[in-house]
Coordinates of C-alpha atoms in Angstrom, one line a residue:
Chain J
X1 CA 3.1 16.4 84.6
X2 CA 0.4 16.2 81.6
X3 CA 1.1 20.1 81.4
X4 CA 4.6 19.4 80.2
X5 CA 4.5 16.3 78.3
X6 CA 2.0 17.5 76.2
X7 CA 3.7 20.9 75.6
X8 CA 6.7 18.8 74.0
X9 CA 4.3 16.9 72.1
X10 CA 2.4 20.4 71.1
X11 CA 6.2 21.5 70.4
X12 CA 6.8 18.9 68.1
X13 CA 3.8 19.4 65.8
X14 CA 4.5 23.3 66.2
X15 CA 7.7 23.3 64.8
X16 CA 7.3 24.8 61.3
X17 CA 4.6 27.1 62.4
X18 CA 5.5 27.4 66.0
X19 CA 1.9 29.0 67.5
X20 CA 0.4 25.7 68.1
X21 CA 2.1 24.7 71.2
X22 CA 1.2 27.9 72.8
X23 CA -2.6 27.7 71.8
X24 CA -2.2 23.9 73.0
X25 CA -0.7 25.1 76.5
X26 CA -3.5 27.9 77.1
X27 CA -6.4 25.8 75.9
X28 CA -4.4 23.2 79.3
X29 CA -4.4 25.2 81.1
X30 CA -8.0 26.6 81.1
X31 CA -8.9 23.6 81.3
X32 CA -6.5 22.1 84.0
X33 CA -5.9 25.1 86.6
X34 CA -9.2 24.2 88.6
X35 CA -8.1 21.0 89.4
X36 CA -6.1 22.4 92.7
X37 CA -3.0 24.4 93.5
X38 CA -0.5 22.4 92.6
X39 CA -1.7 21.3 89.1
X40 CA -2.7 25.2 88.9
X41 CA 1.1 26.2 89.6
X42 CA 2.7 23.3 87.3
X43 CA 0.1 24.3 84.6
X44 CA 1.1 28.2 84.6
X45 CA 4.6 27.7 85.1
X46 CA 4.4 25.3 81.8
X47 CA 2.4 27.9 80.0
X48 CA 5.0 31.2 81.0
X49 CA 8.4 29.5 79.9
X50 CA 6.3 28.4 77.0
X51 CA 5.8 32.3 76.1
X52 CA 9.3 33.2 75.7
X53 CA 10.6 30.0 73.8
X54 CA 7.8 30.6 71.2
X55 CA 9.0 34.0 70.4
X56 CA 12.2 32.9 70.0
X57 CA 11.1 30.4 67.5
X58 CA 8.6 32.9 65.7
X59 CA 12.1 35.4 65.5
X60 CA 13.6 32.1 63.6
X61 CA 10.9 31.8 61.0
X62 CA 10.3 35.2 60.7
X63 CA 14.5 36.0 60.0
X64 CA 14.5 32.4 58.0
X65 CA 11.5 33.7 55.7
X66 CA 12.6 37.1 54.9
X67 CA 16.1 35.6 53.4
X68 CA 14.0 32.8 51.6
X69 CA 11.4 35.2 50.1
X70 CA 13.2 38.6 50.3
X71 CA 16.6 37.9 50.1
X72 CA 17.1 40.1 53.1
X73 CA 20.1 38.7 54.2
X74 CA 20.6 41.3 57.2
X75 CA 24.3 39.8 58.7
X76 CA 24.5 36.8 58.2
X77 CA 27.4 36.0 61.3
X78 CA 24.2 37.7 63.9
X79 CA 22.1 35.1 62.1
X80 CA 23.7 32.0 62.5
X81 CA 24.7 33.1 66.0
X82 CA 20.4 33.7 66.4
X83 CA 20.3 29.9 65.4
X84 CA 22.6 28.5 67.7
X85 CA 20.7 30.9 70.5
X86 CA 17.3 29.4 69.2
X87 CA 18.7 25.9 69.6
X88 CA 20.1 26.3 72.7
X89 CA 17.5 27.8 74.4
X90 CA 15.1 25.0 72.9
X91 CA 17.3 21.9 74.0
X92 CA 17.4 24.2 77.8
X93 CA 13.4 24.3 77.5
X94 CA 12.6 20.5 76.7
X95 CA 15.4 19.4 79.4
X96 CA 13.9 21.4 81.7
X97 CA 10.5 20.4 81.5
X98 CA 11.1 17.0 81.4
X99 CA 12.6 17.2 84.6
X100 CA 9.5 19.3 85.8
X101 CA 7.5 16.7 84.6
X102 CA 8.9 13.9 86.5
X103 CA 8.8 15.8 89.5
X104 CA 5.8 17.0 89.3
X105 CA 4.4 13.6 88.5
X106 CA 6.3 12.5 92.0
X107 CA 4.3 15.0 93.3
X108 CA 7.1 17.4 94.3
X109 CA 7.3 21.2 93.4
X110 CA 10.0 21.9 90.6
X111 CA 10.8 25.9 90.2
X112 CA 12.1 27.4 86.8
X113 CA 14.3 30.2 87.4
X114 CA 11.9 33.0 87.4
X115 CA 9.0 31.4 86.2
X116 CA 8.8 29.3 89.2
X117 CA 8.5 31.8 91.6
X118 CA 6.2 33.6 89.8
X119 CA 3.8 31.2 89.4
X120 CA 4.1 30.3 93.2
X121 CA 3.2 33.9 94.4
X122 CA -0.1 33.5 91.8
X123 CA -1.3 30.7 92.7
X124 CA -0.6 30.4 96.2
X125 CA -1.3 34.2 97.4
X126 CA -4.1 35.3 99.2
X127 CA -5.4 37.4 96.8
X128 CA -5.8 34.3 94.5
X129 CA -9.3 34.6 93.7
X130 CA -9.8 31.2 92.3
X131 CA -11.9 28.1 93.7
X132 CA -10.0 24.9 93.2
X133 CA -12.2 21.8 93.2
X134 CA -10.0 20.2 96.2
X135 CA -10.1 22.7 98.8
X136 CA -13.4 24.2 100.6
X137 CA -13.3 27.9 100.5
X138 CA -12.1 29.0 103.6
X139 CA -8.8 27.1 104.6
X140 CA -6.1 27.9 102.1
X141 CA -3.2 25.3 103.0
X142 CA -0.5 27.4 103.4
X143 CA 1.9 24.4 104.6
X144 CA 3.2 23.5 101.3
X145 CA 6.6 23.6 99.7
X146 CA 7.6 27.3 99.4
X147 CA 9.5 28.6 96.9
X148 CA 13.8 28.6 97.9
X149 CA 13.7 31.6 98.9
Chain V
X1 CA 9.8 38.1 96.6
X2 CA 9.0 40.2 93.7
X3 CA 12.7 41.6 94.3
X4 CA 14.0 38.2 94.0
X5 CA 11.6 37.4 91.1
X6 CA 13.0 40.5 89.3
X7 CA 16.6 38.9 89.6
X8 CA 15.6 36.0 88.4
X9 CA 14.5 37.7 85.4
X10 CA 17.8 39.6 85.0
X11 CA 20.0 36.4 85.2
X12 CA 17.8 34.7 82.1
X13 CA 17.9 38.0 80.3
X14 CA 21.6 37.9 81.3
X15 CA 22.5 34.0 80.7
X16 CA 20.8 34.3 77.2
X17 CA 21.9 37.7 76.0
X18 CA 25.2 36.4 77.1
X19 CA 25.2 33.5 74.7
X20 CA 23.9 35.3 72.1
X21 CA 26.7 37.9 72.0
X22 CA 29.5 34.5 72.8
X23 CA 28.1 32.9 69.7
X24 CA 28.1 36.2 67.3
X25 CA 31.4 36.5 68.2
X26 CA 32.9 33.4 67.7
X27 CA 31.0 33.0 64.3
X28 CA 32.7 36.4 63.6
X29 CA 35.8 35.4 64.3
X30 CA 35.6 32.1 62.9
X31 CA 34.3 33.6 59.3
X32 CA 36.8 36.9 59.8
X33 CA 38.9 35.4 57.6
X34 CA 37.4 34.0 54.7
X35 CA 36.0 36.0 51.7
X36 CA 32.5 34.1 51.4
X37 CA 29.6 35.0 53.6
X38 CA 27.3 32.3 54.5
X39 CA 23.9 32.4 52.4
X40 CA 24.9 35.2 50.4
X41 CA 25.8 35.1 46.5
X42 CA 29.1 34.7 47.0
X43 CA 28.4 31.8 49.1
X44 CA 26.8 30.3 46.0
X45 CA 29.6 31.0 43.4
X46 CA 31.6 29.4 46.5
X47 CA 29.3 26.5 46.7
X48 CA 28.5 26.3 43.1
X49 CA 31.4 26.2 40.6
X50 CA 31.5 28.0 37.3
X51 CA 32.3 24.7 35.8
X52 CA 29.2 22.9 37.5
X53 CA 26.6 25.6 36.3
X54 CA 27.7 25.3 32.5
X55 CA 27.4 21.7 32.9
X56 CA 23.6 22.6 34.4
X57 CA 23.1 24.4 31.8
X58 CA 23.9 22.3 28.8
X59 CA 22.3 19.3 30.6
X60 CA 18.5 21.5 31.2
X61 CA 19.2 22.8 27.3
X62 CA 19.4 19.4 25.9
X63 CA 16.2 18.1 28.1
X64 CA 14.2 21.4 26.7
X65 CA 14.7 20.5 23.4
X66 CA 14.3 17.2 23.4
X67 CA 11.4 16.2 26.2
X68 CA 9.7 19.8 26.6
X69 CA 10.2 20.2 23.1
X70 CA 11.0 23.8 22.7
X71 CA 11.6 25.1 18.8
X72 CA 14.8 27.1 18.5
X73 CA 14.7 29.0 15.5
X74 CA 17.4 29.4 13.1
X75 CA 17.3 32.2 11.0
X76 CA 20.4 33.7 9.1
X77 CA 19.3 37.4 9.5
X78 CA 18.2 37.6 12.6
X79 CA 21.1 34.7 13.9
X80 CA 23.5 37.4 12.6
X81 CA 22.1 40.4 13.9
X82 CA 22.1 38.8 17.4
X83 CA 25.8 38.5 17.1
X84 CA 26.3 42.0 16.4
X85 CA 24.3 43.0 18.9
X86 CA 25.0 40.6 21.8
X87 CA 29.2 40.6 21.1
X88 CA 28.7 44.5 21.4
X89 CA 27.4 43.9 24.6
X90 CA 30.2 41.3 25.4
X91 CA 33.2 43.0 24.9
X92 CA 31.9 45.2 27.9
X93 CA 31.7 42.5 30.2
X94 CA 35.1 43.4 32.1
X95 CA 36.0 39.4 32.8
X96 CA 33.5 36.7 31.9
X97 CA 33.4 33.2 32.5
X98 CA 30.3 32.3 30.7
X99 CA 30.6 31.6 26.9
X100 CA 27.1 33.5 25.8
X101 CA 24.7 31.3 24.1
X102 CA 21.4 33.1 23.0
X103 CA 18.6 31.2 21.2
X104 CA 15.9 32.1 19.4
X105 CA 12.5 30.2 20.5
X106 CA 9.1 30.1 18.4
X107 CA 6.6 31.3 21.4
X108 CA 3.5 33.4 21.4
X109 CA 4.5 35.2 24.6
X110 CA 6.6 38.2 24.6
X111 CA 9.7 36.1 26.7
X112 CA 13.5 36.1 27.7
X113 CA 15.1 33.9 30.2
X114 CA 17.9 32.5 31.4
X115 CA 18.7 29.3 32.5
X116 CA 22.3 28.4 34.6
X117 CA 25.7 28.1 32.0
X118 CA 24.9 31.9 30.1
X119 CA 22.3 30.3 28.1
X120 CA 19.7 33.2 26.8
X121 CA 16.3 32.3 25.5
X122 CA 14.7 34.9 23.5
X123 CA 10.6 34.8 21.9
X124 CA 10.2 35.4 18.2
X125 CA 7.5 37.1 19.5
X126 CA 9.7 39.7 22.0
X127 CA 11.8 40.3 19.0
X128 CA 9.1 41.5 16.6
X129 CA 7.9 43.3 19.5
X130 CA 11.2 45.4 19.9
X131 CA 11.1 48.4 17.5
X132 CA 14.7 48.8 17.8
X133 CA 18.1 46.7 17.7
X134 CA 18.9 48.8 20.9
X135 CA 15.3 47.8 22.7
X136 CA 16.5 44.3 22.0
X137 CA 19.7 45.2 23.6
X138 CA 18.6 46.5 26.4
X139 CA 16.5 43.5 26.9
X140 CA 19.4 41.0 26.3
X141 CA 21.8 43.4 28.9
X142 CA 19.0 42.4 31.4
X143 CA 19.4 38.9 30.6
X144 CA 23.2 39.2 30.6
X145 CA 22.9 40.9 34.1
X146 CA 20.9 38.0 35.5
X147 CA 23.6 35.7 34.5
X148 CA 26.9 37.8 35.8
X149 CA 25.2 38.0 39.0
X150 CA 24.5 34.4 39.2
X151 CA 20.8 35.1 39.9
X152 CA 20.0 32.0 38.3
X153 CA 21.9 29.8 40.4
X154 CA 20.6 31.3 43.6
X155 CA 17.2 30.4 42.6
X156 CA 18.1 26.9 41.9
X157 CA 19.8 26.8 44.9
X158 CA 17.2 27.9 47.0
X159 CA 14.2 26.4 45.4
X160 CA 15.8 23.2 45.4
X161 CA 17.0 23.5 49.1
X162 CA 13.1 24.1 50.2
X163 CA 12.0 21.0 47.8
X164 CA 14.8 18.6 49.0
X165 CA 13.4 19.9 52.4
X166 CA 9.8 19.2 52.1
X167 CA 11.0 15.6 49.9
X168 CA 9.0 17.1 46.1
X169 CA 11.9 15.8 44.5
X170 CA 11.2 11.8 43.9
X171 CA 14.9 11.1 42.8
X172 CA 14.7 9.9 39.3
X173 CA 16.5 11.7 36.5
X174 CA 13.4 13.3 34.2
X175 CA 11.6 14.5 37.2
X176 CA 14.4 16.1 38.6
X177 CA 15.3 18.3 35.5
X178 CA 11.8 18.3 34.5
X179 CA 11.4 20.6 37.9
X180 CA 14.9 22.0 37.2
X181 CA 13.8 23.6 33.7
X182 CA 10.1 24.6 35.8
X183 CA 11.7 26.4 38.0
X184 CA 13.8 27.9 35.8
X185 CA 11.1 29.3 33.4
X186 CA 8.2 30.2 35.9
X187 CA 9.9 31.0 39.1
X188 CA 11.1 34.6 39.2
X189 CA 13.4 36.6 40.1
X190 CA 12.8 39.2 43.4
X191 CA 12.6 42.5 43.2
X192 CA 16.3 43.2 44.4
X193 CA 17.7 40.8 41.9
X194 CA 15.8 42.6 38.9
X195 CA 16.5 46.0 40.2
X196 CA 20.2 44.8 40.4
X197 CA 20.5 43.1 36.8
X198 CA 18.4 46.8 35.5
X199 CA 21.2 48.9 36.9
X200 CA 23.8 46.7 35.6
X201 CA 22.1 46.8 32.2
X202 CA 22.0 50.4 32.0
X203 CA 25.7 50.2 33.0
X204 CA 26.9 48.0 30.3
X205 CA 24.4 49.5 28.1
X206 CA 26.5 52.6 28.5
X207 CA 29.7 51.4 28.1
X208 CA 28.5 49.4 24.7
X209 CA 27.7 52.6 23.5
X210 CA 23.6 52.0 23.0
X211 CA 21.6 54.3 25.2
X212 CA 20.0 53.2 28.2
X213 CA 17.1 55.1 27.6
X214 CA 16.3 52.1 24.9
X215 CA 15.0 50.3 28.4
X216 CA 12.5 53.0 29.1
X217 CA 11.7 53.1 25.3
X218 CA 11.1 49.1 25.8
X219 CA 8.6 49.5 28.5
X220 CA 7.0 52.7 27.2
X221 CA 5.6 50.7 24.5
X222 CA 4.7 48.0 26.5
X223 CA 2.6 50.3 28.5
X224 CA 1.0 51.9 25.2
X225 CA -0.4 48.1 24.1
X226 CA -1.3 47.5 27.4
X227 CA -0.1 44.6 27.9
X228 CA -1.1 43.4 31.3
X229 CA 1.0 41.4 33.3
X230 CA -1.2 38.4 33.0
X231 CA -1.8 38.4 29.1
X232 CA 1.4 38.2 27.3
X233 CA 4.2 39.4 29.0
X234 CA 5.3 36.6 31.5
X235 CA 8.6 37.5 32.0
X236 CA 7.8 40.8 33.5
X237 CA 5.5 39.0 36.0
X238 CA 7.6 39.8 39.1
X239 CA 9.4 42.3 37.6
X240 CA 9.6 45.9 39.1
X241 CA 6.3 47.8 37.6
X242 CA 7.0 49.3 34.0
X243 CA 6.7 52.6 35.4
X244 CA 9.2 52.7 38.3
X245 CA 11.3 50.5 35.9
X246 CA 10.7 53.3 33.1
X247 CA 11.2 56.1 35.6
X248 CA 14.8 54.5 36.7
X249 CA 15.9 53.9 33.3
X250 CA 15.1 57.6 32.5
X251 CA 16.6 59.1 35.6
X252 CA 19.9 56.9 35.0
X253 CA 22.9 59.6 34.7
X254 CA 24.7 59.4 31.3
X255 CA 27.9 60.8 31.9
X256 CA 29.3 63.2 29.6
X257 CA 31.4 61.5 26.8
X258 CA 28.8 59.5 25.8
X259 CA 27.8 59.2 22.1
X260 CA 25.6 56.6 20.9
X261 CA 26.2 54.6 18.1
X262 CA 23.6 53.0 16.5
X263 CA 23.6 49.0 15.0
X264 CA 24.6 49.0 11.5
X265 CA 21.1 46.9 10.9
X266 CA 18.0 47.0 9.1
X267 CA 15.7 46.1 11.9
X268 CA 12.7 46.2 9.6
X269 CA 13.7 43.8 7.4
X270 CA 15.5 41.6 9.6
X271 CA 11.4 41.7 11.2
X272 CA 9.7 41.1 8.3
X273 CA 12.4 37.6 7.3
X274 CA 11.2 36.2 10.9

């Protein structure tokens, strides 16, 4: 849950120079991913949605500073559209996370469309090379929540 | 799984890409029909009356003389010889809605600018510097350009936008036109602008019947007393770089017809009274 309250806290302070939320979600989850499975797959699924948005946002300023410094106006109809996009796909971002949050913080699995699934097949494949600090080596619990697929 | 995850991918891609193209479409269709496009210049004439800018203007003039105490000169040779030149240039201004007013300021720097309302300052020392009634045509042309494009006002408009945004401005009355008459003075024009009010210059240089050769003339001697950007010539700061500028101004097409006809003026003189 920590993963994605603290992205929209990260968010918030990354607004006008929107890098800082995804150093602050990478530096999490480092940190975090050890921890077990489950904090591992809430943690990467945080970081990968985070990817996208930030681009988004970085296309904003980057469009918003070449009319401010350049006057490059490009069309301006495709560019308010962009900011309606940029919006919309923000507001989708924090809703969504919150409601990964709380789940998560229930304890329950919560899958992003595409990111969820994702995550799930890295974390909880075989071939996952990591040691989580709650499991001994050899048994890898295999009975959790899958994926709805 | 990887299958599925690929779909996945495909509906955001799709859901997104989708929205994108719904809301550049209706914004097209909702702006199809007015003239003004958003952020543009037009939007600023649109946003910013004719009326309200002269008003600007008359209201920054009055605060430059009286609280930054600027010294207009007033000097009957050089006062009249500014009409002949600058009502040349006027005629040639197809429709205009600014009433030209063009002072003369004491200032060690070699200056012109414009503030909102058609309101050209000119240095004492700029003037001397021009070796030619036509150099100081050209340069007032460029000034002239700035204002018919409404350059001015789009750089109030946006430097005021970004302060309101980050809260510089602390409300009261000096402060605000204190930073009004700043950032009309030091902040410059971009490079698009200038390159726009150059070619408009040469234009109504053309059509005033002064050649528009006296630009390159202008900026050929600036390079010969090489004048840095940073010593005396502020106005040129973000200007274009004297050669490119020089290079245009040489490689403008005259067309055929043209004949020049020189000011009825004895520059030297007119120099020497100042």
């Amino acid at each position: 849950m920590g993963a994605y309250l603290m992205m929209i806290a990260a968010f918030a302070v990354g607004l006008p120079l929107p890098v800082v939320n995804l150093i602050a979600a990478l530096i999490y989850y480092s940190i975090n991913r050890k921890k077990g499975r489950f904090v591992h797959f809430h943690c990467l699924q945080s970081f990968l949605s985070q990817i996208p948005t930030t681009l988004v946002n970085w296309g904003l300023l980057f469009w918003a500073l070449q009319i401010y410094l350049f006057d490059n106006y490009g069309e301006t109809t495709l560019f308010f559209a962009y900011i309606v996009l940029v919006i919309v796909a923000n507001l989708i971002y924090i809703i969504f996370s919150v409601i990964a949050a709380v789940k998560a913080w229930k304890g329950n699995f919560y899958y992003f469309l595409f990111f969820g699934p994702y995550a799930y097949k890295r974390v909880y494949s075989r071939s996952n090379p990591l040691q989580y600090d709650n499991e001994d080596n050899k048994a890898t619990p295999f009975n959790l929540n899958k994926p709805p697929y | 799984m990887l299958g599925k995850i690929q779909k996945d991918l495909i509906k955001l891609l799709a859901f997104f890409g989708g929205l994108f193209l719904f809301f550049y479409l209706g914004f097209f269709l909702l702006f199809r029909s007015s003239s003004v496009t958003w952020l543009t210049s037009e939007y600023n004439e649109h946003l910013f009356s004719y009326e309200k800018e002269i008003q600007l203007g008359e209201i920054i003039d009055r605060y430059a003389i009286k609280e930054e105490e600027i010294d207009i000169l007033k000097n009957r040779p050089i006062d009249s010889a500014l009409w002949v030149i600058s009502s040349r240039l006027k005629k040639q201004i197809p429709i205009s809605e600014y009433d030209y007013k063009i002072k003369i300021i004491e200032s060690e720097m070699i200056n012109a600018f414009t503030i909102p309302g058609g309101r050209i300052y000119i240095s004492k020392e700029l003037i001397l510097f021009c070796e030619s009634p036509e150099q100081l045509a050209a340069v007032l042309a460029h000034e002239i350009a700035h204002v018919e494009k409404r350059h001015t006002v789009s750089r109030i408009l946006k430097e005021f936008t970004i302060s309101l945004l980050f809260s510089i401005i602390s409300g009261t009355d000096t402060v605000l036109l204190s930073e009004l008459w700043k950032t009309t003075i030091s902040s410059s024009f971009n490079r698009k602008q200038e390159q726009e009010s150059d070619e408009y210059a040469m234009d109504l240089l053309e059509k005033s019947n002064i050649s528009p050769r006296a630009i390159a003339a202008f900026f050929r001697k600036l390079n010969r007393e090489n004048l840095d950007y940073d010593e005396k010539v502020e106005f040129l700061m973000s200007h274009p770089h004297n050669n490119s500028r020089i290079k245009r101004s040489l490689e403008y097409k005259i067309s055929n017809g043209f004949k020049p006809i020189p000011f009825d003026l004895d520059w030297k003189s007119i120099k020497e009274d100042l």
